[in-house]
PDB file of C-alpha atoms in Angstrom:
ATOM      1  CA  MET A   4       4.085  24.157   1.767  1.00  0.00           C
ATOM      2  CA  ALA A   5       6.475  25.068   4.503  1.00  0.00           C
ATOM      3  CA  TYR A   6       9.222  22.551   3.734  1.00  0.00           C
ATOM      4  CA  ASP A   7      12.638  23.245   2.389  1.00  0.00           C
ATOM      5  CA  GLN A   8      12.878  22.334  -1.292  1.00  0.00           C
ATOM      6  CA  GLU A   9      16.199  20.576  -0.673  1.00  0.00           C
ATOM      7  CA  GLU A  10      16.667  17.195  -2.223  1.00  0.00           C
ATOM      8  CA  LEU A  11      15.696  14.191  -0.148  1.00  0.00           C
ATOM      9  CA  THR A  12      19.181  12.800   0.405  1.00  0.00           C
ATOM     10  CA  GLN A  13      19.814   9.190   1.272  1.00  0.00           C
ATOM     11  CA  ASP A  14      20.697  10.193   4.851  1.00  0.00           C
ATOM     12  CA  LEU A  15      17.473  12.177   5.209  1.00  0.00           C
ATOM     13  CA  VAL A  16      15.356   9.354   3.790  1.00  0.00           C
ATOM     14  CA  PHE A  17      17.037   6.819   6.067  1.00  0.00           C
ATOM     15  CA  ASP A  18      16.418   9.132   9.020  1.00  0.00           C
ATOM     16  CA  ILE A  19      12.742   9.432   8.066  1.00  0.00           C
ATOM     17  CA  LEU A  20      12.357   5.673   7.626  1.00  0.00           C
ATOM     18  CA  SER A  21      14.375   4.810  10.744  1.00  0.00           C
ATOM     19  CA  SER A  22      11.252   5.050  12.884  1.00  0.00           C
ATOM     20  CA  PRO A  23       8.800   2.144  12.667  1.00  0.00           C
ATOM     21  CA  ARG A  24       6.071   4.571  13.694  1.00  0.00           C
ATOM     22  CA  ARG A  25       6.768   6.807  10.672  1.00  0.00           C
ATOM     23  CA  ARG A  26       6.823   3.746   8.419  1.00  0.00           C
ATOM     24  CA  TYR A  27       3.394   2.784   9.791  1.00  0.00           C
ATOM     25  CA  VAL A  28       2.150   6.319   9.080  1.00  0.00           C
ATOM     26  CA  LEU A  29       3.389   6.234   5.483  1.00  0.00           C
ATOM     27  CA  TYR A  30       1.998   2.748   4.928  1.00  0.00           C
ATOM     28  CA  TYR A  31      -1.434   3.676   6.290  1.00  0.00           C
ATOM     29  CA  LEU A  32      -1.659   6.903   4.304  1.00  0.00           C
ATOM     30  CA  ARG A  33      -0.712   5.033   1.112  1.00  0.00           C
ATOM     31  CA  THR A  34      -3.277   2.327   1.829  1.00  0.00           C
ATOM     32  CA  VAL A  35      -6.103   4.779   2.488  1.00  0.00           C
ATOM     33  CA  GLY A  36      -5.140   7.049  -0.407  1.00  0.00           C
ATOM     34  CA  GLU A  37      -6.885  10.144   0.947  1.00  0.00           C
ATOM     35  CA  PRO A  38      -6.503  12.647   3.790  1.00  0.00           C
ATOM     36  CA  VAL A  39      -6.894  11.071   7.229  1.00  0.00           C
ATOM     37  CA  ALA A  40      -7.723  12.613  10.600  1.00  0.00           C
ATOM     38  CA  LEU A  41      -4.732  12.491  12.936  1.00  0.00           C
ATOM     39  CA  ASN A  42      -6.924  10.739  15.550  1.00  0.00           C
ATOM     40  CA  ASP A  43      -7.762   7.932  13.111  1.00  0.00           C
ATOM     41  CA  LEU A  44      -4.146   7.654  12.009  1.00  0.00           C
ATOM     42  CA  ALA A  45      -2.950   7.426  15.619  1.00  0.00           C
ATOM     43  CA  GLU A  46      -5.528   4.755  16.430  1.00  0.00           C
ATOM     44  CA  GLN A  47      -4.514   2.551  13.503  1.00  0.00           C
ATOM     45  CA  VAL A  48      -0.798   2.921  14.258  1.00  0.00           C
ATOM     46  CA  ALA A  49      -1.451   2.117  17.928  1.00  0.00           C
ATOM     47  CA  ALA A  50      -3.435  -0.964  16.931  1.00  0.00           C
ATOM     48  CA  TRP A  51      -0.582  -2.241  14.755  1.00  0.00           C
ATOM     49  CA  GLU A  52       2.016  -1.512  17.411  1.00  0.00           C
ATOM     50  CA  ASN A  53      -0.024  -3.324  20.057  1.00  0.00           C
ATOM     51  CA  GLU A  54      -1.044  -6.125  17.683  1.00  0.00           C
ATOM     52  CA  THR A  55      -4.712  -5.607  18.363  1.00  0.00           C
ATOM     53  CA  GLU A  56      -7.822  -4.095  16.813  1.00  0.00           C
ATOM     54  CA  VAL A  57      -8.616  -0.380  17.046  1.00  0.00           C
ATOM     55  CA  ASP A  58     -11.709  -0.981  19.186  1.00  0.00           C
ATOM     56  CA  GLU A  59      -9.628  -2.962  21.718  1.00  0.00           C
ATOM     57  CA  LEU A  60      -7.092  -0.179  22.385  1.00  0.00           C
ATOM     58  CA  SER A  61      -6.851   1.407  25.795  1.00  0.00           C
ATOM     59  CA  ASP A  62      -7.041   5.179  26.162  1.00  0.00           C
ATOM     60  CA  GLN A  63      -3.402   5.202  27.233  1.00  0.00           C
ATOM     61  CA  GLU A  64      -2.285   3.309  24.094  1.00  0.00           C
ATOM     62  CA  ARG A  65      -4.201   5.754  21.892  1.00  0.00           C
ATOM     63  CA  LYS A  66      -2.908   8.825  23.688  1.00  0.00           C
ATOM     64  CA  ARG A  67       0.746   7.683  23.696  1.00  0.00           C
ATOM     65  CA  VAL A  68       0.764   7.261  19.912  1.00  0.00           C
ATOM     66  CA  TYR A  69      -1.296  10.402  19.250  1.00  0.00           C
ATOM     67  CA  VAL A  70       1.055  12.605  21.274  1.00  0.00           C
ATOM     68  CA  SER A  71       4.106  11.090  19.602  1.00  0.00           C
ATOM     69  CA  LEU A  72       2.651  11.609  16.131  1.00  0.00           C
ATOM     70  CA  TYR A  73       1.452  15.133  16.928  1.00  0.00           C
ATOM     71  CA  GLN A  74       4.663  16.334  18.558  1.00  0.00           C
ATOM     72  CA  THR A  75       7.364  14.472  16.627  1.00  0.00           C
ATOM     73  CA  HIS A  76       6.590  12.277  13.656  1.00  0.00           C
ATOM     74  CA  ILE A  77       3.999  14.251  11.678  1.00  0.00           C
ATOM     75  CA  PRO A  78       5.952  17.535  12.030  1.00  0.00           C
ATOM     76  CA  LYS A  79       9.101  15.765  10.797  1.00  0.00           C
ATOM     77  CA  LEU A  80       7.296  14.285   7.775  1.00  0.00           C
ATOM     78  CA  ASP A  81       5.612  17.643   7.136  1.00  0.00           C
ATOM     79  CA  SER A  82       8.891  19.577   7.371  1.00  0.00           C
ATOM     80  CA  VAL A  83      10.434  17.535   4.532  1.00  0.00           C
ATOM     81  CA  GLY A  84       7.258  17.700   2.448  1.00  0.00           C
ATOM     82  CA  ILE A  85       6.308  14.031   2.496  1.00  0.00           C
ATOM     83  CA  VAL A  86       3.004  14.719   4.228  1.00  0.00           C
ATOM     84  CA  GLU A  87       0.911  17.812   4.584  1.00  0.00           C
ATOM     85  CA  TYR A  88      -0.646  18.396   7.975  1.00  0.00           C
ATOM     86  CA  ASP A  89      -3.452  20.914   8.484  1.00  0.00           C
ATOM     87  CA  GLN A  90      -3.484  21.679  12.203  1.00  0.00           C
ATOM     88  CA  GLN A  91      -6.873  23.395  12.066  1.00  0.00           C
ATOM     89  CA  SER A  92      -8.689  20.440  10.546  1.00  0.00           C
ATOM     90  CA  GLY A  93      -6.381  17.798  12.016  1.00  0.00           C
ATOM     91  CA  MET A  94      -6.042  16.142   8.587  1.00  0.00           C
ATOM     92  CA  VAL A  95      -2.875  14.465   7.331  1.00  0.00           C
ATOM     93  CA  GLU A  96      -2.245  13.524   3.712  1.00  0.00           C
ATOM     94  CA  LEU A  97       0.624  12.374   1.538  1.00  0.00           C
ATOM     95  CA  THR A  98       2.153  14.767  -0.948  1.00  0.00           C
ATOM     96  CA  ASP A  99       3.529  13.902  -4.371  1.00  0.00           C
ATOM     97  CA  ARG A 100       6.973  14.136  -2.836  1.00  0.00           C
ATOM     98  CA  VAL A 101       6.451  10.794  -1.066  1.00  0.00           C
ATOM     99  CA  HIS A 102       7.359   9.014  -4.316  1.00  0.00           C
ATOM    100  CA  ARG A 103      10.932  10.222  -3.903  1.00  0.00           C
ATOM    101  CA  ILE A 104      11.445   7.715  -1.084  1.00  0.00           C
ATOM    102  CA  ASP A 105      10.105   4.714  -3.001  1.00  0.00           C
ATOM    103  CA  ASP A 106      13.570   3.597  -4.128  1.00  0.00           C
ATOM    104  CA  TYR A 107      14.583   3.213  -0.491  1.00  0.00           C
ATOM    105  CA  LEU A 108      11.680   1.029   0.534  1.00  0.00           C
ATOM    106  CA  THR A 109      12.108  -2.707   0.315  1.00  0.00           C
ATOM    107  CA  GLU A 110       9.510  -4.283  -1.840  1.00  0.00           C
ATOM    108  CA  THR A 111       8.718  -7.896  -1.254  1.00  0.00           C
ATOM    109  CA  SER A 112       8.507  -9.994  -4.368  1.00  0.00           C
ATOM    110  CA  GLU A 113       4.971 -10.772  -5.368  1.00  0.00           C
ATOM    111  CA  PRO A 114       4.323 -14.492  -4.795  1.00  0.00           C
ATOM    112  CA  ILE A 115       2.073 -14.699  -7.836  1.00  0.00           C
ATOM    113  CA  PRO A 116       3.685 -13.431 -11.071  1.00  0.00           C
ATOM    114  CA  TRP A 117       0.465 -11.993 -12.473  1.00  0.00           C
ATOM    115  CA  GLN A 118       2.047 -10.566 -15.613  1.00  0.00           C
ATOM    116  CA  GLY A 119       3.332 -14.048 -16.553  1.00  0.00           C
ATOM    117  CA  PHE A 120      -0.046 -15.568 -15.779  1.00  0.00           C
ATOM    118  CA  TYR A 121      -1.834 -13.109 -18.060  1.00  0.00           C
ATOM    119  CA  MET A 122       0.739 -13.607 -20.821  1.00  0.00           C
ATOM    120  CA  GLY A 123       0.172 -17.365 -20.585  1.00  0.00           C
ATOM    121  CA  LEU A 124      -3.591 -16.898 -20.687  1.00  0.00           C
ATOM    122  CA  ALA A 125      -3.250 -14.703 -23.768  1.00  0.00           C
ATOM    123  CA  ALA A 126      -0.961 -17.242 -25.463  1.00  0.00           C
ATOM    124  CA  VAL A 127      -3.294 -20.179 -24.762  1.00  0.00           C
ATOM    125  CA  SER A 128      -6.276 -18.121 -25.929  1.00  0.00           C
ATOM    126  CA  GLY A 129      -4.469 -17.143 -29.134  1.00  0.00           C
ATOM    127  CA  VAL A 130      -3.452 -20.717 -29.909  1.00  0.00           C
ATOM    128  CA  LEU A 131      -6.997 -21.958 -29.225  1.00  0.00           C
ATOM    129  CA  LEU A 132      -8.476 -19.286 -31.506  1.00  0.00           C
ATOM    130  CA  LEU A 133      -5.950 -20.112 -34.238  1.00  0.00           C
ATOM    131  CA  LEU A 134      -6.699 -23.864 -34.032  1.00  0.00           C
ATOM    132  CA  VAL A 135     -10.460 -23.235 -34.227  1.00  0.00           C
ATOM    133  CA  TRP A 136     -10.071 -20.743 -37.077  1.00  0.00           C
ATOM    134  CA  LEU A 137      -7.871 -23.134 -39.083  1.00  0.00           C
ATOM    135  CA  GLY A 138     -10.183 -26.060 -38.289  1.00  0.00           C
ATOM    136  CA  VAL A 139      -7.338 -28.252 -37.005  1.00  0.00           C
ATOM    137  CA  GLY A 140      -8.536 -31.681 -35.801  1.00  0.00           C
ATOM    138  CA  PRO A 141     -11.275 -31.658 -33.201  1.00  0.00           C
ATOM    139  CA  PHE A 142     -10.889 -27.899 -32.765  1.00  0.00           C
ATOM    140  CA  GLY A 143     -12.624 -27.405 -36.109  1.00  0.00           C
ATOM    141  CA  GLN A 144     -15.833 -28.698 -34.557  1.00  0.00           C
ATOM    142  CA  ILE A 145     -15.909 -26.095 -31.764  1.00  0.00           C
ATOM    143  CA  PRO A 146     -18.079 -23.045 -32.533  1.00  0.00           C
ATOM    144  CA  ALA A 147     -16.262 -19.712 -32.326  1.00  0.00           C
ATOM    145  CA  LEU A 148     -18.887 -18.466 -29.862  1.00  0.00           C
ATOM    146  CA  VAL A 149     -17.994 -21.246 -27.408  1.00  0.00           C
ATOM    147  CA  VAL A 150     -14.301 -20.348 -27.688  1.00  0.00           C
ATOM    148  CA  GLY A 151     -15.124 -16.698 -27.050  1.00  0.00           C
ATOM    149  CA  VAL A 152     -17.180 -17.577 -23.975  1.00  0.00           C
ATOM    150  CA  VAL A 153     -14.402 -19.841 -22.605  1.00  0.00           C
ATOM    151  CA  ILE A 154     -11.737 -17.153 -23.127  1.00  0.00           C
ATOM    152  CA  THR A 155     -13.934 -14.452 -21.605  1.00  0.00           C
ATOM    153  CA  ALA A 156     -14.740 -16.662 -18.601  1.00  0.00           C
ATOM    154  CA  GLY A 157     -11.045 -17.457 -18.125  1.00  0.00           C
ATOM    155  CA  LEU A 158     -10.182 -13.777 -18.185  1.00  0.00           C
ATOM    156  CA  ALA A 159     -13.024 -12.897 -15.782  1.00  0.00           C
ATOM    157  CA  VAL A 160     -12.028 -15.604 -13.298  1.00  0.00           C
ATOM    158  CA  SER A 161      -8.359 -14.571 -13.488  1.00  0.00           C
ATOM    159  CA  ALA A 162      -9.099 -10.886 -13.043  1.00  0.00           C
ATOM    160  CA  SER A 163     -11.404 -11.639 -10.092  1.00  0.00           C
ATOM    161  CA  ALA A 164      -8.733 -13.778  -8.436  1.00  0.00           C
ATOM    162  CA  HIS A 165      -6.140 -11.049  -8.987  1.00  0.00           C
ATOM    163  CA  TYR A 166      -8.436  -8.408  -7.512  1.00  0.00           C
ATOM    164  CA  LEU A 167      -9.266 -10.527  -4.436  1.00  0.00           C
ATOM    165  CA  TYR A 168      -5.580 -11.281  -3.924  1.00  0.00           C
ATOM    166  CA  TRP A 169      -4.711  -7.583  -4.202  1.00  0.00           C
ATOM    167  CA  ARG A 170      -7.396  -6.637  -1.645  1.00  0.00           C
ATOM    168  CA  SER A 171      -6.219  -9.259   0.825  1.00  0.00           C
ATOM    169  CA  GLN A 172      -2.601  -8.072   0.546  1.00  0.00           C
ATOM    170  CA  ARG A 173      -3.581  -4.420   0.860  1.00  0.00           C
ATOM    171  CA  LYS A 174      -5.161  -4.984   4.274  1.00  0.00           C
ATOM    172  CA  GLN A 175      -2.124  -6.747   5.740  1.00  0.00           C
ATOM    173  CA  VAL A 176       0.740  -4.941   7.369  1.00  0.00           C
ATOM    174  CA  PRO A 177       3.908  -5.792   5.441  1.00  0.00           C
ATOM    175  CA  THR A 178       6.454  -7.928   7.268  1.00  0.00           C
ATOM    176  CA  GLU A 179       9.073  -5.173   7.250  1.00  0.00           C
ATOM    177  CA  LEU A 180       6.665  -2.879   9.090  1.00  0.00           C
ATOM    178  CA  ARG A 181       6.039  -5.451  11.813  1.00  0.00           C
ATOM    179  CA  ASP A 182       9.727  -5.403  12.712  1.00  0.00           C
ATOM    180  CA  ARG A 183       9.950  -3.576  16.015  1.00  0.00           C
ATOM    181  CA  GLY A 184      13.673  -2.973  15.734  1.00  0.00           C
ATOM    182  CA  GLY A 185      14.940   0.539  15.002  1.00  0.00           C
TER     183      GLY A 185
END
């Protein structure tokens, strides 16, 4: 890598994140999770900036973002080692160094506290199993197999809901990236 091994100072990180276009680049590369062609990256960033779909972009909108990424933003991110850009293949990818800027990114609170939900599900399941095992009241009449099926179904439904929620959030551009200021 051609970047200087200097520490990513707060000033440098703020400079990197000061551009909404660079924030879009970092967000997209994190979302995709693999190397991306600069053309594809430019198209997605242009679509977000113009609040449209990629297939509805004009050639001018595509070109304006591509040139800006090629000449300014990708070289800047590459020079500090946050992305690696291979000019021959035109591929851009995040490096492990990108995690050093995580503390500076605002993270929106998750509207669904999944960890609490799963803890509650585990507690209810444990109490139900204990009541059936001890034969307390009407719970003594419930077969253990039925309890196992109910707990398994509850876990499967919860995990499916969590996964679908995660996928829906992953495809949305975070509110802080939509801000055109800066």
